[in-house]
Amino acid sequence: MKIVEQIKQPIAYEMDLFEQKFQLSMSSKVALLNRITHYIVNRKGKQMRPMFVFLVSKMVSNGEVSERTYRGASVIELIHTATLVHDDVVDDSNRRRGFFSINALWKNKIAVLIGDYLLSKGLLLSIDNNDFDLLKIISIAVREMSEGELLQIEKARKLDITETVYYEIIRQKTATLIAACCSLGAASVKPDSQDVETMRKFGELIGMAFQIKDDLFDYGATQIGKPTGIDIKEQKMTLPLIYVLNQADKKDKRWLINSIKNHNKDTKRVKEVIAFVKNNGGLDYAVGKMKTFQNEALQLLDTYPDSEYKNALKLMVNYVIERKK
């Protein structure tokens, strides 16, 4: 059995019911909107975010979920989908998970409006049901994701990212949404409990490890969705590169910065930068940091009694680290 299926097993019923509720939460009286949301639903990914919501909910409450849990999972997925649609416009990207993006098929104007629509549907789903605590968790995540993106853009211009700033960027850009899923799962069944904060921290640690793993793919251990060296071509400062820059002498540092600023479209030069990072311990350092986040996340799980939900979350943590794409 594939690892994702194993993780899903204890929440298979909830995930099936969630699919139905999620499709309903997107519906509209406008035919064009329904056509586009139907396209989105049929090209969904692994649905890790709702899986986090249901597994956490069941782990902290001895197997319980509530209507609030389903609404929380739907809101997260609506808002996450909205950010992906907007991201594709911002990045001028024509593909998403191997399919055409919304902006490629229906142009930027419609894609931006679809993103706005999904965002408003998510907010209203919470407001109409008085889930204000859940709405606050999600709204903080959206704010932080925007701040993280802008911080990365600001720093990319100067290439002056320290390791501390890098962690802040990935915490906001990636980890904050997974943190929101986990705290939502806890808050949906045990509002105002310590579990809400513990699970937020748990999600944040997994998100940090997840992003570092993504950064490592750029150095080409296996071929995945993005071509090797794409981060360097886009002048994104990732952990392996930041570490090597901080360790390099003045001459090598000058060469690295010059390569990224002025020769980032030169395939040969990008390959040289990748080789330099590998040979100077950049990948080993990043793997070490990723495993530290992984172990801290697992330690937080150990404070809960054993259950199939806890085991599935452990599998999830390890899957984040060991995935091949």
Coordinates of C-alpha atoms in Angstrom, one line a residue, residues 1-244:
M1 CA 0.0 0.0 0.0
K2 CA 1.3 3.4 -0.9
I3 CA 2.3 5.5 2.1
V4 CA -0.3 8.3 1.4
E5 CA -3.0 5.6 1.4
Q6 CA -1.7 4.3 4.7
I7 CA -1.8 7.8 6.2
K8 CA -5.4 8.2 4.9
Q9 CA -6.7 4.9 6.2
P10 CA -7.8 6.0 9.7
I11 CA -9.7 8.9 8.2
A12 CA -11.0 7.4 5.0
Y13 CA -14.6 7.9 5.9
E14 CA -14.1 11.5 6.9
M15 CA -12.1 12.3 3.7
D16 CA -14.9 10.9 1.5
L17 CA -17.5 12.9 3.3
F18 CA -15.2 15.9 3.2
E19 CA -15.0 15.7 -0.7
Q20 CA -18.7 16.0 -0.9
K21 CA -18.9 18.9 1.5
F22 CA -16.0 20.7 -0.1
Q23 CA -17.6 20.5 -3.6
L24 CA -20.8 22.0 -2.1
S25 CA -18.9 24.8 -0.5
M26 CA -17.6 25.9 -3.9
S27 CA -21.0 26.0 -5.7
S28 CA -22.3 29.1 -7.4
K29 CA -25.2 30.3 -9.5
V30 CA -22.8 31.4 -12.2
A31 CA -22.2 28.6 -14.8
L32 CA -18.6 29.8 -15.7
L33 CA -17.7 29.7 -12.0
N34 CA -19.0 26.2 -11.6
R35 CA -17.2 25.0 -14.7
I36 CA -13.9 26.4 -13.4
T37 CA -14.3 25.1 -9.8
H38 CA -15.2 21.7 -11.2
Y39 CA -11.9 21.8 -13.2
I40 CA -10.1 22.6 -9.9
V41 CA -11.7 19.9 -7.8
N42 CA -10.9 17.2 -10.5
R43 CA -7.2 18.1 -10.4
K44 CA -6.6 18.2 -6.7
G45 CA -3.3 17.0 -5.2
K46 CA -2.8 14.6 -2.3
Q47 CA -5.0 16.7 0.0
M48 CA -2.4 16.7 2.8
R49 CA -4.0 19.8 4.4
P50 CA -7.4 18.3 5.1
M51 CA -5.7 15.1 6.2
F52 CA -3.8 17.0 8.8
V53 CA -7.0 18.6 10.0
F54 CA -8.8 15.2 10.5
L55 CA -5.9 13.3 11.9
V56 CA -5.1 15.9 14.5
S57 CA -8.8 16.3 15.4
K58 CA -9.1 12.6 16.0
M59 CA -5.8 12.2 17.8
V60 CA -6.5 14.9 20.4
S61 CA -10.2 13.9 21.1
N62 CA -10.0 10.0 21.1
G63 CA -11.4 9.7 17.6
E64 CA -14.0 12.5 17.5
V65 CA -14.7 14.9 14.7
S66 CA -17.5 17.5 14.4
E67 CA -19.2 19.6 11.8
R68 CA -16.7 22.3 12.7
T69 CA -13.9 19.9 11.7
Y70 CA -15.4 19.5 8.2
R71 CA -15.9 23.2 7.9
G72 CA -12.3 23.9 9.1
A73 CA -10.9 21.5 6.5
S74 CA -13.1 23.1 3.7
V75 CA -12.0 26.6 4.7
I76 CA -8.3 25.6 4.6
E77 CA -8.7 24.0 1.2
L78 CA -10.7 26.9 -0.2
I79 CA -8.2 29.5 0.9
H80 CA -5.2 27.3 0.0
T81 CA -6.7 26.8 -3.5
A82 CA -7.3 30.6 -3.8
T83 CA -3.6 31.3 -3.0
L84 CA -2.4 28.7 -5.6
V85 CA -4.6 30.3 -8.3
H86 CA -3.2 33.7 -7.4
D87 CA 0.3 32.4 -7.3
D88 CA 0.1 31.1 -10.8
V89 CA -0.9 34.6 -12.0
V90 CA 1.9 36.2 -10.0
D91 CA 4.5 33.7 -11.3
D92 CA 3.0 33.7 -14.9
S93 CA 2.9 29.9 -14.6
N94 CA 1.0 27.9 -17.2
R95 CA 1.1 24.5 -15.4
R96 CA -0.1 23.3 -12.0
R97 CA 0.4 19.7 -11.0
G98 CA 1.0 18.7 -14.6
F99 CA -2.3 20.3 -15.8
F100 CA -2.9 23.7 -17.3
S101 CA -3.3 26.4 -14.7
I102 CA -6.5 28.5 -14.5
N103 CA -4.8 31.6 -15.9
A104 CA -3.5 29.5 -18.8
L105 CA -7.0 28.4 -19.7
W106 CA -9.1 31.4 -18.8
K107 CA -6.6 34.3 -18.6
N108 CA -5.4 36.3 -15.6
K109 CA -8.5 38.4 -15.1
I110 CA -10.7 35.4 -14.5
A111 CA -8.0 33.6 -12.5
V112 CA -7.7 36.6 -10.1
L113 CA -11.5 36.8 -9.7
I114 CA -11.7 33.0 -9.1
G115 CA -9.1 33.3 -6.4
D116 CA -11.1 36.2 -4.8
Y117 CA -14.3 34.1 -5.0
L118 CA -12.7 31.1 -3.3
L119 CA -11.3 33.3 -0.6
S120 CA -14.7 34.9 0.1
K121 CA -16.4 31.5 0.2
G122 CA -13.9 30.4 2.8
L123 CA -14.4 33.5 5.0
L124 CA -18.2 33.2 4.7
L125 CA -18.3 29.5 5.6
S126 CA -16.7 30.4 8.9
I127 CA -18.7 33.6 9.5
D128 CA -22.1 32.0 8.7
N129 CA -21.4 29.3 11.3
N130 CA -19.9 31.6 14.0
D131 CA -16.6 29.7 13.7
F132 CA -14.7 32.9 14.6
D133 CA -11.9 31.1 16.4
L134 CA -11.2 29.0 13.3
L135 CA -11.5 32.1 11.1
K136 CA -8.8 33.9 13.2
I137 CA -6.4 30.9 12.8
I138 CA -6.8 31.0 9.0
S139 CA -6.7 34.8 8.6
I140 CA -3.4 34.9 10.5
A141 CA -2.0 32.2 8.1
V142 CA -3.1 34.2 5.0
R143 CA -1.5 37.4 6.4
E144 CA 1.8 35.6 7.1
M145 CA 1.9 33.9 3.7
S146 CA 1.6 37.3 2.0
E147 CA 4.3 38.8 4.3
G148 CA 6.6 35.8 3.7
E149 CA 6.3 36.1 -0.1
L150 CA 7.0 39.9 0.0
L151 CA 9.9 39.4 2.4
Q152 CA 11.5 36.9 0.0
I153 CA 11.0 39.3 -2.9
E154 CA 12.6 42.2 -1.0
K155 CA 15.6 40.1 0.1
A156 CA 16.1 38.5 -3.3
R157 CA 17.0 41.9 -4.7
K158 CA 20.0 42.3 -2.4
L159 CA 20.8 38.6 -1.9
D160 CA 21.5 39.4 1.8
I161 CA 19.5 36.6 3.4
T162 CA 20.9 35.3 6.7
E163 CA 19.9 31.9 8.0
T164 CA 17.6 33.6 10.5
V165 CA 15.7 35.5 7.8
Y166 CA 15.5 32.4 5.6
Y167 CA 13.7 30.5 8.5
E168 CA 11.4 33.4 8.9
I169 CA 10.5 33.4 5.2
I170 CA 9.8 29.7 5.1
R171 CA 7.9 29.8 8.4
Q172 CA 5.6 32.4 6.9
K173 CA 5.4 31.2 3.3
T174 CA 5.0 27.4 3.9
A175 CA 4.9 26.4 7.5
T176 CA 2.2 28.8 8.6
L177 CA -0.5 27.0 6.5
I178 CA 0.4 23.5 7.8
A179 CA 0.5 25.0 11.3
A180 CA -3.0 26.4 10.7
C181 CA -4.3 23.0 9.6
C182 CA -3.1 21.3 12.7
S183 CA -4.3 24.0 15.2
L184 CA -7.6 24.0 13.3
G185 CA -8.0 20.3 13.8
A186 CA -7.5 20.7 17.5
A187 CA -9.6 23.8 17.8
S188 CA -12.5 22.2 16.0
V189 CA -13.0 19.6 18.7
K190 CA -11.3 21.1 21.7
P191 CA -11.5 24.9 21.5
D192 CA -9.4 27.0 23.9
S193 CA -7.3 23.9 24.9
Q194 CA -3.5 23.6 25.1
D195 CA -3.8 21.2 22.2
V196 CA -4.5 24.1 19.8
E197 CA -1.1 25.7 20.5
T198 CA 0.8 22.4 20.7
M199 CA -0.6 21.3 17.4
R200 CA 0.1 24.7 15.8
K201 CA 3.8 24.2 16.8
F202 CA 3.7 20.6 15.5
G203 CA 2.4 21.8 12.1
E204 CA 5.0 24.6 11.9
L205 CA 7.9 22.2 12.5
I206 CA 6.6 19.9 9.7
G207 CA 6.2 22.8 7.4
M208 CA 9.8 23.9 8.0
A209 CA 11.1 20.4 7.3
F210 CA 8.8 20.2 4.2
Q211 CA 10.3 23.5 2.7
I212 CA 13.9 22.5 3.3
K213 CA 13.2 19.2 1.5
D214 CA 11.8 21.2 -1.4
D215 CA 15.0 23.3 -1.4
L216 CA 17.1 20.1 -1.6
F217 CA 15.2 19.0 -4.7
D218 CA 16.7 21.9 -6.6
Y219 CA 20.1 20.2 -6.3
G220 CA 18.8 17.2 -8.2
A221 CA 18.9 14.0 -6.1
T222 CA 15.9 12.9 -8.2
Q223 CA 14.0 14.6 -11.0
I224 CA 10.8 16.1 -9.7
G225 CA 8.2 18.6 -10.9
K226 CA 10.7 21.5 -11.2
P227 CA 13.9 21.3 -13.2
T228 CA 17.2 21.2 -11.3
G229 CA 18.6 24.7 -10.6
I230 CA 15.3 26.5 -11.0
D231 CA 15.7 28.3 -7.6
I232 CA 19.1 29.6 -8.6
K233 CA 17.7 30.8 -11.9
E234 CA 15.0 32.6 -10.0
Q235 CA 17.5 34.1 -7.6
K236 CA 15.8 32.3 -4.6
M237 CA 18.2 32.0 -1.7
T238 CA 17.7 28.5 -0.2
L239 CA 19.4 27.0 2.9
P240 CA 22.2 25.0 1.1
L241 CA 23.2 28.1 -0.7
I242 CA 23.0 30.4 2.3
Y243 CA 25.1 28.1 4.4
V244 CA 27.8 27.8 1.7

